[in-house]
mmCIF file of C-alpha atoms in Angstrom:
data_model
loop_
_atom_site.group_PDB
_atom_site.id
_atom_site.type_symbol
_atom_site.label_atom_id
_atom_site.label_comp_id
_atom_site.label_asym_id
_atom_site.label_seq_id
_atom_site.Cartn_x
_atom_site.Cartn_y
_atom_site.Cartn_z
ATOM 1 C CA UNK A 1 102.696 63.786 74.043
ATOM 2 C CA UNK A 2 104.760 61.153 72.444
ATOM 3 C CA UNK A 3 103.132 58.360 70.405
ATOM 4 C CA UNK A 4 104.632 55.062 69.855
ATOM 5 C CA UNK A 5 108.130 53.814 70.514
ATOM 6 C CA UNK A 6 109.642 54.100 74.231
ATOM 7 C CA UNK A 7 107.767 56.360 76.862
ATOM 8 C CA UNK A 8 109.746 59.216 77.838
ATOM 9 C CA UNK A 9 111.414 58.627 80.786
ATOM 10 C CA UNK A 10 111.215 61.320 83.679
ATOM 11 C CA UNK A 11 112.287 61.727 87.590
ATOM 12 C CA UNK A 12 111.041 63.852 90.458
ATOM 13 C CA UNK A 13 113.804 66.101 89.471
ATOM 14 C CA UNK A 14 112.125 67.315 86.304
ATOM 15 C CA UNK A 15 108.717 67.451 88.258
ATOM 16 C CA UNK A 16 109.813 70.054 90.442
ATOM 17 C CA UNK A 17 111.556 71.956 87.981
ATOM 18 C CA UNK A 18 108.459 72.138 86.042
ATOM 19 C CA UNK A 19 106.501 72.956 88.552
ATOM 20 C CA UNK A 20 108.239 75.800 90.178
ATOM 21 C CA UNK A 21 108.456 77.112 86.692
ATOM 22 C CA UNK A 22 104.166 76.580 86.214
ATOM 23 C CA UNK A 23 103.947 78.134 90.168
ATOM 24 C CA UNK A 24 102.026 76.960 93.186
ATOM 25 C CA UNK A 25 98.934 79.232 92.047
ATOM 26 C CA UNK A 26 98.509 76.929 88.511
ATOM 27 C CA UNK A 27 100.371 73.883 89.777
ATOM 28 C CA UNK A 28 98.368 70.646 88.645
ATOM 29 C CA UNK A 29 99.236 67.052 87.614
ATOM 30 C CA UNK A 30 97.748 68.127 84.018
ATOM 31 C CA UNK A 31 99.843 71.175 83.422
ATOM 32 C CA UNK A 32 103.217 69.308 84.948
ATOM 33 C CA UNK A 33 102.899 66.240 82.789
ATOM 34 C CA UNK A 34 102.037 68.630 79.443
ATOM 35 C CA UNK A 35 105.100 70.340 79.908
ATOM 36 C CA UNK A 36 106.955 67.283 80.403
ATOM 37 C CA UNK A 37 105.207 65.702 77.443
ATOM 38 C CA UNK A 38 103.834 62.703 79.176
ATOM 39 C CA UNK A 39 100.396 61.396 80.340
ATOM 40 C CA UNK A 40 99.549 62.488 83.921
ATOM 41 C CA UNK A 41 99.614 58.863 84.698
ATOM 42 C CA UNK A 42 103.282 58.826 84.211
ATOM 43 C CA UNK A 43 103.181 61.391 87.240
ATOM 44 C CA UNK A 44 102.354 58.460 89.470
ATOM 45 C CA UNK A 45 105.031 56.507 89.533
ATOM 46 C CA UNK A 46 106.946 59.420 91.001
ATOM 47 C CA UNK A 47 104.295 61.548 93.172
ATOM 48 C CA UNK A 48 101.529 60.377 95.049
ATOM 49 C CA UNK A 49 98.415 62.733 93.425
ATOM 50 C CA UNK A 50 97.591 65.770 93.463
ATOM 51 C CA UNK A 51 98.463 66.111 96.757
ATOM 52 C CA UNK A 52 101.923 64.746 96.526
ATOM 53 C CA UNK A 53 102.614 67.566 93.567
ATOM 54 C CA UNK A 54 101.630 70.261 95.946
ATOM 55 C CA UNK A 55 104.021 68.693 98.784
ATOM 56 C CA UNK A 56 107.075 68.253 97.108
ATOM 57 C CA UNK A 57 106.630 71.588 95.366
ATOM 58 C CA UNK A 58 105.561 73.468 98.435
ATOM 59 C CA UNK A 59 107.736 71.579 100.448
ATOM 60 C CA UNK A 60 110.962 73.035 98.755
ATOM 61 C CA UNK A 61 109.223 76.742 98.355
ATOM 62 C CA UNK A 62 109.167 76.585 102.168
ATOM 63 C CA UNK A 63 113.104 74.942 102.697
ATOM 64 C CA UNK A 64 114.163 77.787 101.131
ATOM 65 C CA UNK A 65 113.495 80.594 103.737
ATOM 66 C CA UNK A 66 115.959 80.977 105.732
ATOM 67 C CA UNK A 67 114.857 82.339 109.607
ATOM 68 C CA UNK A 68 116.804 84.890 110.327
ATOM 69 C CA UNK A 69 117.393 85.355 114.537
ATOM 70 C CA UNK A 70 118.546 88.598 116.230
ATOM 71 C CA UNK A 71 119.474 87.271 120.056
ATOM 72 C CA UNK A 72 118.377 90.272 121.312
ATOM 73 C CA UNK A 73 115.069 90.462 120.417
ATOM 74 C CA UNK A 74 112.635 89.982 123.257
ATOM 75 C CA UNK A 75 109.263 87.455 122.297
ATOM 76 C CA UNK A 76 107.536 89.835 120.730
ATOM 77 C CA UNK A 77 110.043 91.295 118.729
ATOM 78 C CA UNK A 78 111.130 87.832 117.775
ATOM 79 C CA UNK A 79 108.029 86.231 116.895
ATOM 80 C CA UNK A 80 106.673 89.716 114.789
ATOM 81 C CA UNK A 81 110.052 89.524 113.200
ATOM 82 C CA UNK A 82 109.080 85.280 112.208
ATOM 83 C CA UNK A 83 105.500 86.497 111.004
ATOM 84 C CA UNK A 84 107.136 88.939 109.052
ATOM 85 C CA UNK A 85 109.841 87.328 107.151
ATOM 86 C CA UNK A 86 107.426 84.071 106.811
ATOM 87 C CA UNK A 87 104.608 86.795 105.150
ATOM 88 C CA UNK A 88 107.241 88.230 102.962
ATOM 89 C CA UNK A 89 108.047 84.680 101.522
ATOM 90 C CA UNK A 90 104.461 83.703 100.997
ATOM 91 C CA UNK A 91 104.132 86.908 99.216
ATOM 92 C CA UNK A 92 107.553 86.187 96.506
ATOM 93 C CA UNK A 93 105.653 82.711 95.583
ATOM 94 C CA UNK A 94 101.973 83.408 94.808
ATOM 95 C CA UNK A 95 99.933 80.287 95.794
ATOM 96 C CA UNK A 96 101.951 79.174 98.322
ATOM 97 C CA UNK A 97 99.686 80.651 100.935
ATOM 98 C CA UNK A 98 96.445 78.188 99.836
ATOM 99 C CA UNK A 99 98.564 74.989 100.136
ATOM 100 C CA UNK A 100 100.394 76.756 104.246
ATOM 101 C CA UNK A 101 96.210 77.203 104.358
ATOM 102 C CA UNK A 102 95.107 74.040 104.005
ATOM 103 C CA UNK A 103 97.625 72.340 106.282
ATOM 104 C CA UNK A 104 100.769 73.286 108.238
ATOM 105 C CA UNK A 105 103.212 72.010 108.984
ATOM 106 C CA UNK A 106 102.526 69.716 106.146
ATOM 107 C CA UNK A 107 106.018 68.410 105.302
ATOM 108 C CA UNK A 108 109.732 68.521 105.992
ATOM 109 C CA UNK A 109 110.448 72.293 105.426
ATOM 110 C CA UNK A 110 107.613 73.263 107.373
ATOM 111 C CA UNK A 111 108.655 70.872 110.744
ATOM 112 C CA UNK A 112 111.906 72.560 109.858
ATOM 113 C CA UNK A 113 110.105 75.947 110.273
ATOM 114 C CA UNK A 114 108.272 75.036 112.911
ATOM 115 C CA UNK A 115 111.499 73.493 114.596
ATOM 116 C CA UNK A 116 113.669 76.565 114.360
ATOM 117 C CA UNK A 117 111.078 78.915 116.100
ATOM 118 C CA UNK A 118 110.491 76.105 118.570
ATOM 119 C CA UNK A 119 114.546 76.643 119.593
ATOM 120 C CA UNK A 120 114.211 80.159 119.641
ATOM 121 C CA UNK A 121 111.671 80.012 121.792
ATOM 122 C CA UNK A 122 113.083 77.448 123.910
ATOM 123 C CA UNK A 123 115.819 79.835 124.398
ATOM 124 C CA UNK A 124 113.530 82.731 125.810
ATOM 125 C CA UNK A 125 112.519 80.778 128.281
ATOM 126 C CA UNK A 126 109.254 78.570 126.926
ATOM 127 C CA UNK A 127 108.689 74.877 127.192
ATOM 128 C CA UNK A 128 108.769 72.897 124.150
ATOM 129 C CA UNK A 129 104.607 72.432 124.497
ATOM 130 C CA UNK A 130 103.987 75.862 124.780
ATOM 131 C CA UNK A 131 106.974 76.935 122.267
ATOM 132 C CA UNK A 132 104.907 75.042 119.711
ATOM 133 C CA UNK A 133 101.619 76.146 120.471
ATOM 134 C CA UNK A 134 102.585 79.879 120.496
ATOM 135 C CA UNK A 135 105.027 79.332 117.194
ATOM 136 C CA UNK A 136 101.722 77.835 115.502
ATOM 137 C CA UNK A 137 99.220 80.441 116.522
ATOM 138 C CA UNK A 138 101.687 83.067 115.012
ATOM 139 C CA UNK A 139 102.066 81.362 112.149
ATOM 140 C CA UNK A 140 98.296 80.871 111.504
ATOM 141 C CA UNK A 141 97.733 84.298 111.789
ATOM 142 C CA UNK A 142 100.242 85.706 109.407
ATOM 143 C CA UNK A 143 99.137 82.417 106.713
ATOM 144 C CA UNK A 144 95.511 84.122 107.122
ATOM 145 C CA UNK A 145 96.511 87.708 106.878
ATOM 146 C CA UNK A 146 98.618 86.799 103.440
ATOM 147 C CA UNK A 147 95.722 85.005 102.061
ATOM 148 C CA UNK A 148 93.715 88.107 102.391
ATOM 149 C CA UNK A 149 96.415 90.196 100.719
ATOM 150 C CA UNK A 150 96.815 87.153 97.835
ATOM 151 C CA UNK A 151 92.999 87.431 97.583
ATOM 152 C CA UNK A 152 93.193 91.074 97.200
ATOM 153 C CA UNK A 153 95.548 90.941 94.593
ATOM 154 C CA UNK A 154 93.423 88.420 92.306
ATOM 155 C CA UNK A 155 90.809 90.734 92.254
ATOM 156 C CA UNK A 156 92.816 93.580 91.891
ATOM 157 C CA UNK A 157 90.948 95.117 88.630
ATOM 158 C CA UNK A 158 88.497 97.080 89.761
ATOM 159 C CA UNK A 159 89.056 96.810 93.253
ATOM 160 C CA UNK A 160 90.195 100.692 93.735
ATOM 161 C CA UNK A 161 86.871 101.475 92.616
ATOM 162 C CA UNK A 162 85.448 98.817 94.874
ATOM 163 C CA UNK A 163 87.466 100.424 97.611
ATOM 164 C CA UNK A 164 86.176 103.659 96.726
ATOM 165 C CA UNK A 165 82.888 103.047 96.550
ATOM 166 C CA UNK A 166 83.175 101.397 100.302
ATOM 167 C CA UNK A 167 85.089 104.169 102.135
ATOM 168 C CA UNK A 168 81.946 106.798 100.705
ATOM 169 C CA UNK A 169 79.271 104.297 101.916
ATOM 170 C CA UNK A 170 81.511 104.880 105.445
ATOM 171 C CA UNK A 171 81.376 108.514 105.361
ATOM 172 C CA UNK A 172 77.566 108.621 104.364
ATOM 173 C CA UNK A 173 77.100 106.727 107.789
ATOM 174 C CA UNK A 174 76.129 109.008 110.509
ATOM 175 C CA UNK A 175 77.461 107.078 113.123
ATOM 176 C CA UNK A 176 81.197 105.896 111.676
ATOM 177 C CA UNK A 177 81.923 109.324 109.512
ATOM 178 C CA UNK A 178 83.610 111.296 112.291
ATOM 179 C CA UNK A 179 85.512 107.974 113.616
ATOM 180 C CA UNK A 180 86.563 107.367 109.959
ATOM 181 C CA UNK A 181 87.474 110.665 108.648
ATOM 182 C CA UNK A 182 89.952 111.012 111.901
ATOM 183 C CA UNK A 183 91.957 107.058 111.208
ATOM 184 C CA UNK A 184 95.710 108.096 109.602
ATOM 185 C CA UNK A 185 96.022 106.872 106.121
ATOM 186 C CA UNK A 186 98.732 103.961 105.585
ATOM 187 C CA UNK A 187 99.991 101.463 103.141
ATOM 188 C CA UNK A 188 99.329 97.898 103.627
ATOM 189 C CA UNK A 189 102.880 96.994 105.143
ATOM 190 C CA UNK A 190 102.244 99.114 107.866
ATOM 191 C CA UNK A 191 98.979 97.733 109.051
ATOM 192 C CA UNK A 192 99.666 93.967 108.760
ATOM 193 C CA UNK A 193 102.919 94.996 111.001
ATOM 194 C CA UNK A 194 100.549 96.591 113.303
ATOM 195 C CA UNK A 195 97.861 93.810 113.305
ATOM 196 C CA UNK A 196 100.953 91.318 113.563
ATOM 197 C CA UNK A 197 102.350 93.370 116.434
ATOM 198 C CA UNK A 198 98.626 93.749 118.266
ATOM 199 C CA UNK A 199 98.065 90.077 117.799
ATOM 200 C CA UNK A 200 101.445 88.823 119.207
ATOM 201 C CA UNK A 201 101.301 90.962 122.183
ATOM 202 C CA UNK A 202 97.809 88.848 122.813
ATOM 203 C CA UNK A 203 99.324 85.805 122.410
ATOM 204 C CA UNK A 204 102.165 86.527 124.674
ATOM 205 C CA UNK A 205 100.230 88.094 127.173
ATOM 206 C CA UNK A 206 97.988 84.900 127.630
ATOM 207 C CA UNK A 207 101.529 82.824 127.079
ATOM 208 C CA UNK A 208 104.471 84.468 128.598
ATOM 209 C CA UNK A 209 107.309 82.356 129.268
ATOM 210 C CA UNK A 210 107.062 79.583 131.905
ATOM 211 C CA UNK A 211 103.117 79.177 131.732
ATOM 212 C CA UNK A 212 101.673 75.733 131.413
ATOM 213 C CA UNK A 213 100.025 74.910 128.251
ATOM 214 C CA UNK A 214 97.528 73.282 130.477
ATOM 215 C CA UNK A 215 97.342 76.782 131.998
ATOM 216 C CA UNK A 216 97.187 78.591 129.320
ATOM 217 C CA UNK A 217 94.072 76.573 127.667
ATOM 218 C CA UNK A 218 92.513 76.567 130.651
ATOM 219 C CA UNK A 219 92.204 80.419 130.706
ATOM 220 C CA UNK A 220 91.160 80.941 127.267
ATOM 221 C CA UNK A 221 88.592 77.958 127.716
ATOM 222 C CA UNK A 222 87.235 80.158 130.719
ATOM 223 C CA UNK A 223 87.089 83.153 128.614
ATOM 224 C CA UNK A 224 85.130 81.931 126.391
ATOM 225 C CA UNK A 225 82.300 80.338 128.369
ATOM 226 C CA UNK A 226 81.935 83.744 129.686
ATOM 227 C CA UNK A 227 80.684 84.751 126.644
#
């Protein structure tokens, strides 16, 4: 921290430099103005808070995926094929996933996002309403499913022996050993692809192409009081 003489002058350009280099996962107004040398105060003038930090970092974390579209996917295909490139990003930037968790689309590169999946959708034959509705529900679902895996990964000492320990209390279980012992082993890509793939089929099924969003609430609403 300087001391005396003129305050050192800074612009949003150094904030976000400095705090992609500190990370979503440690990102505070504390640790950006100590690197700058200058009193979080300072901050102010050029972010709004805390939560202005987290935007205009997160912000450009999330401009910088790219969507890549193959035309001939069908819905399913295309929106597993979103979930999985938007996973794969969240994963490359640890702590992105909290600030997608606590609100999305937040800012502009996730209406951009949200936007280009909106198109795509457009052009397999939804509405607008419903593009956005079924765009967002993927979305949520892969935000949670990376948040598990980030959650995993901070508590990764010991958790092999956590695992461990879980998987014999399964097998000592009269009732789930024989439907355990006979599930194929595989690696982590392999079953968020699968839950990803299960969970998309749902959502299209209830929200194929053409349906009313009115439509489509209304069944789910009448699901559920069934219950």
């Amino acid at each position: 921290m300087q001391h005396g003489g003129r305050p050192r002058q800074i612009d949003v350009t150094e904030i976000l430099r400095v705090g992609r280099e500190i990370g979503m996962r440690a990102l505070s107004l504390n640790a950006v103005a100590t690197r700058l040398d200058v009193s979080a105060a300072a901050l102010y003038r050029h972010v709004d808070g805390r939560w202005g930090l987290e935007r205009l970092v997160g912000e450009q974390l999330l401009s910088e995926l790219q969507l890549h579209e193959d035309p001939v996917h069908d819905t399913v295909q295309h929106l597993l094929s979103f979930g999985l490139q938007l996973r794969a990003h969240i994963i490359e930037h640890p702590g992105l996933v909290t600030y997608l968790q606590t609100l999305f689309p937040r800012g502009e590169g996730g209406r951009a996002l949200l936007s280009t999946e909106v198109e795509a959708l457009v052009r397999r034959g939804y509405a607008p309403d419903a593009a956005v509705v079924l765009a967002s529900a993927v979305a949520s679902t892969t935000i949670g499913y990376a948040a598990a895996e980030e959650a995993q990964q901070l508590h990764a000492e010991g958790l092999e022996a956590q695992r461990t320990n879980a998987t014999q209390g399964l097998l000592a279980d009269a009732h789930l050993y024989q439907a355990h012992s006979a599930l194929p082993q595989i690696d982590s890509d392999t079953y968020v692809r699968a839950l990803l793939t299960a969970a998309i089929r749902g959502f299209v099924d209830i929200a194929p192409p053409g349906r009313d969003v009115e439509i489509i609430l209304a069944e789910l609403q009448a699901i559920g009081q069934g219950i």
